[in-house]
GROMACS .gro file of C-alpha atoms in nm:
model
  104
    1MET     CA    1  -2.790   2.126   8.772
    2ALA     CA    2  -2.748   2.281   8.426
    3ARG     CA    3  -2.854   2.079   8.128
    4HIS     CA    4  -2.585   1.945   7.894
    5ASP     CA    5  -2.701   2.180   7.616
    6ASP     CA    6  -2.681   2.476   7.854
    7LEU     CA    7  -2.322   2.390   7.947
    8ARG     CA    8  -2.233   2.359   7.581
    9LEU     CA    9  -2.373   2.706   7.509
   10VAL     CA   10  -2.193   2.850   7.811
   11PHE     CA   11  -1.864   2.693   7.700
   12GLN     CA   12  -1.904   2.826   7.345
   13HIS     CA   13  -1.971   3.177   7.470
   14ARG     CA   14  -1.693   3.180   7.731
   15LEU     CA   15  -1.434   3.035   7.493
   16LYS     CA   16  -1.505   3.299   7.231
   17THR     CA   17  -1.520   3.579   7.489
   18ALA     CA   18  -1.188   3.477   7.646
   19ARG     CA   19  -1.024   3.444   7.304
   20GLU     CA   20  -1.143   3.788   7.198
   21MET     CA   21  -1.033   3.942   7.532
   22LYS     CA   22  -0.683   3.806   7.463
   23GLU     CA   23  -0.705   3.933   7.105
   24ARG     CA   24  -0.615   3.596   6.960
   25SER     CA   25  -0.729   3.448   6.632
   26GLN     CA   26  -0.889   3.107   6.636
   27LYS     CA   27  -0.579   2.965   6.470
   28GLN     CA   28  -0.342   3.121   6.723
   29LEU     CA   29  -0.545   2.993   7.016
   30GLY     CA   30  -0.548   2.645   6.868
   31VAL     CA   31  -0.174   2.648   6.808
   32ASP     CA   32  -0.110   2.784   7.159
   33ALA     CA   33  -0.323   2.500   7.298
   34GLY     CA   34  -0.116   2.243   7.111
   35LEU     CA   35  -0.340   2.173   6.814
   36ASP     CA   36  -0.193   2.100   6.472
   37PRO     CA   37  -0.155   2.436   6.290
   38PHE     CA   38  -0.331   2.294   5.983
   39VAL     CA   39  -0.653   2.226   6.176
   40ALA     CA   40  -0.626   2.474   6.464
   41SER     CA   41  -0.853   2.744   6.320
   42ALA     CA   42  -1.125   2.503   6.208
   43ARG     CA   43  -1.118   2.314   6.539
   44ILE     CA   44  -1.155   2.629   6.752
   45ASN     CA   45  -1.429   2.752   6.520
   46ARG     CA   46  -1.617   2.425   6.567
   47TYR     CA   47  -1.578   2.448   6.945
   48GLU     CA   48  -1.712   2.804   6.943
   49LEU     CA   49  -2.006   2.702   6.724
   50GLY     CA   50  -2.081   2.393   6.931
   51VAL     CA   51  -2.029   2.156   6.639
   52HIS     CA   52  -1.766   1.964   6.838
   53GLN     CA   53  -1.687   1.935   7.208
   54PRO     CA   54  -1.329   1.929   7.337
   55ASP     CA   55  -1.224   1.662   7.582
   56LEU     CA   56  -1.122   1.774   7.932
   57ALA     CA   57  -0.750   1.767   7.854
   58THR     CA   58  -0.813   2.003   7.561
   59VAL     CA   59  -1.029   2.228   7.780
   60GLU     CA   60  -0.739   2.253   8.024
   61ARG     CA   61  -0.494   2.339   7.744
   62LEU     CA   62  -0.733   2.601   7.604
   63ALA     CA   63  -0.776   2.757   7.949
   64GLU     CA   64  -0.400   2.760   8.000
   65ALA     CA   65  -0.344   2.922   7.660
   66LEU     CA   66  -0.605   3.185   7.748
   67THR     CA   67  -0.468   3.225   8.103
   68VAL     CA   68  -0.808   3.164   8.258
   69PRO     CA   69  -0.910   2.895   8.506
   70PRO     CA   70  -1.096   2.607   8.337
   71ALA     CA   71  -1.393   2.680   8.565
   72TYR     CA   72  -1.435   3.016   8.391
   73LEU     CA   73  -1.517   2.839   8.067
   74PHE     CA   74  -1.818   2.673   8.233
   75ALA     CA   75  -1.949   2.957   8.452
   76GLY     CA   76  -2.311   3.006   8.355
   77ASP     CA   77  -2.355   3.330   8.548
   78GLU     CA   78  -2.170   3.645   8.442
   79ARG     CA   79  -2.102   3.750   8.801
   80LEU     CA   80  -1.960   3.408   8.881
   81ALA     CA   81  -1.739   3.422   8.571
   82ARG     CA   82  -1.603   3.760   8.681
   83MET     CA   83  -1.547   3.630   9.034
   84ILE     CA   84  -1.354   3.331   8.903
   85LEU     CA   85  -1.125   3.558   8.702
   86ALA     CA   86  -1.077   3.797   8.994
   87PHE     CA   87  -1.016   3.518   9.247
   88ASP     CA   88  -0.755   3.363   9.019
   89LYS     CA   89  -0.554   3.686   9.023
   90LEU     CA   90  -0.534   3.701   9.404
   91SER     CA   91  -0.236   3.581   9.605
   92VAL     CA   92  -0.277   3.269   9.816
   93ALA     CA   93  -0.300   3.483  10.131
   94GLU     CA   94  -0.568   3.704   9.974
   95LYS     CA   95  -0.763   3.397   9.861
   96ASP     CA   96  -0.749   3.252  10.213
   97ARG     CA   97  -0.858   3.583  10.368
   98LEU     CA   98  -1.150   3.614  10.126
   99LEU     CA   99  -1.261   3.257  10.190
  100ARG     CA  100  -1.252   3.314  10.566
  101GLN     CA  101  -1.473   3.623  10.521
  102ILE     CA  102  -1.718   3.428  10.308
  103ASP     CA  103  -1.731   3.144  10.561
  104GLU     CA  104  -1.820   3.383  10.848
   0.00000   0.00000   0.00000
């Protein structure tokens, strides 16, 4: 199991990467996730720097604002992170078909 510090570093990296992929400022991401506009930029900055940790409800709102599954924000392996994003884009039928293939 990954150490707590490792997960924190992974989260910081994935949050910043996802935000930059969506071409959002720290303030815009914070506002989109429901944070007060006056603290949104500073809060996201502190999450990306690891100064503060969001609670799980905030993680879910950040993921929703970034249109990524919350699991992506904690994927320690780059291939796994890419798989999570790709799997999320599949239809339910495609997901089921892929899972059946993996199970065989």
